[in-house]
């Protein structure tokens, strides 16, 4: 399959050799309900997927849950239910969150599904037959909490084990190992030749830094007596597959049977904590050893924290995304996540900051433009967008606004391609602000009271300009706040064409004659509070 990833189909027309774009998120552990960190990753991936679809690419978007392992087994036991039942319940919660966030995934994979287990077994068998997997005795310190063997270098300076490992015991056991170390030189070469494999670039450097130390072979099994809740090894039923080998394979197992082929992935979107070693070391080597093509790359985003501490279920320091959606609406949350976080860096989440951003950008700016546009067109043009009469003078406010639009639309694709969504939004909102400033300048409410023909013509021009500017801003906001944009477009009497994104961005008279809605309040202003309960109910 010719895989033309990275090509930008700016024209929006679908060429015959249409690039396939396959994007994935990490699959979440089901040992607790989703929090805002999980929600962020899904929204970020969704925004990338929506941008590509809007530009004419054929996109496949996968997300899902990671269901095997010690923690799930333990959590299920603690609740007195079978692991599968436990997984079914939590997986349903993760799945239910996606439509609430307006995430447009094409597929949702669970690692307990037959399609996944079969591919994991095929892959293990293939690697075993090739001599890439061997059995060996292993003696070492084992952390049950982290489900991993530890090394001397993991100890605290005083010889104790760091808190995060929980109880550590010395054990000896036979296990199966994957020949990771044999591929170390290859991986270093690969990363050196493919400088942009990991986004952002500084993270790729961290991977190479990690690879300066010799790699150990990877233990890929757990004896059944210690861990039952896993996929049995196809060549030795006394063992189950270790979680990472199982989990990483989801990206491939979800599409292994698809015709026409979807693999290789374009981007794996993950958090920085699971870049090294799982995604940047284990996964490329697993694929290479199995003669499966590698993904185009990995996007490693940062963490959301609260007052400086990482958001995590285990510490109770987290924001529950459903509650936020209940209080503020899906798009308010999506907007904030994309506007506030610089992809690749960390960000602190505070409700005060959320409310300030919401009021400034959505309520007072975009919402205000929408209200004014509908209101003025209803008051002065019988609710129908007028066609502007006569030519606008070159230096007139209309020409200035239009020039700003041309700059804005020209700058946005590069921001999108570089995953700089915060910058794309900043520019878009600057354009919305400029439109509001333009309206202040023209003061259509005054022009409407005048019976002078020149004022009437100017009024018509102003109404047409504000409606057009709002339509255009909405096009750029579509991947970020799709639900609200659909409502804005409906209120403007505008039906966007299916594919021709670039043409949609042309300033013109597409709205002339459109009947607009009487009113639409999308983002009611909120009184600053510190509790989501006091926010307006959507
Ligand atoms: N199950 C593994 C991933 C396997 S992928 C083959 C896992 N699960 S997780 O539930 O712990 O995390 C899922 C994703 O959410 C990861 O990419 C992780 O980085 C991300 N986040 C978890 N907490 C986060 C924040 N506080 N902020 C942003 N994202 C974070 O790891």
Coordinates of C-alpha atoms in Angstrom, one line a residue, residues 361 364-370 372 401 404 408 426-439 469-470 473-474 477:
X361 CA -12.7 33.7 24.6
X364 CA -17.4 37.5 25.6
X365 CA -15.7 37.0 22.3
X366 CA -17.1 34.2 20.1
X367 CA -20.5 34.1 21.8
X368 CA -20.8 37.9 21.7
X369 CA -20.0 37.9 17.9
X370 CA -22.7 35.2 17.4
X372 CA -24.7 40.4 17.8
X401 CA -10.6 42.7 8.6
X404 CA -6.4 39.9 8.8
X408 CA -5.0 34.0 9.7
X426 CA -4.9 32.2 19.6
X427 CA -4.9 33.5 16.0
X428 CA -8.5 32.5 15.4
X429 CA -9.7 34.2 18.5
X430 CA -7.7 37.3 17.5
X431 CA -9.6 37.3 14.3
X432 CA -12.9 37.0 16.2
X433 CA -11.8 39.9 18.5
X434 CA -11.0 42.0 15.5
X435 CA -14.4 41.3 14.1
X436 CA -16.0 42.5 17.3
X437 CA -13.8 45.6 17.2
X438 CA -14.9 46.1 13.6
X439 CA -18.5 46.0 14.6
X469 CA -16.3 36.7 9.4
X470 CA -18.2 34.5 11.8
X473 CA -13.9 31.8 12.1
X474 CA -16.2 28.8 12.6
X477 CA -12.9 26.2 15.0

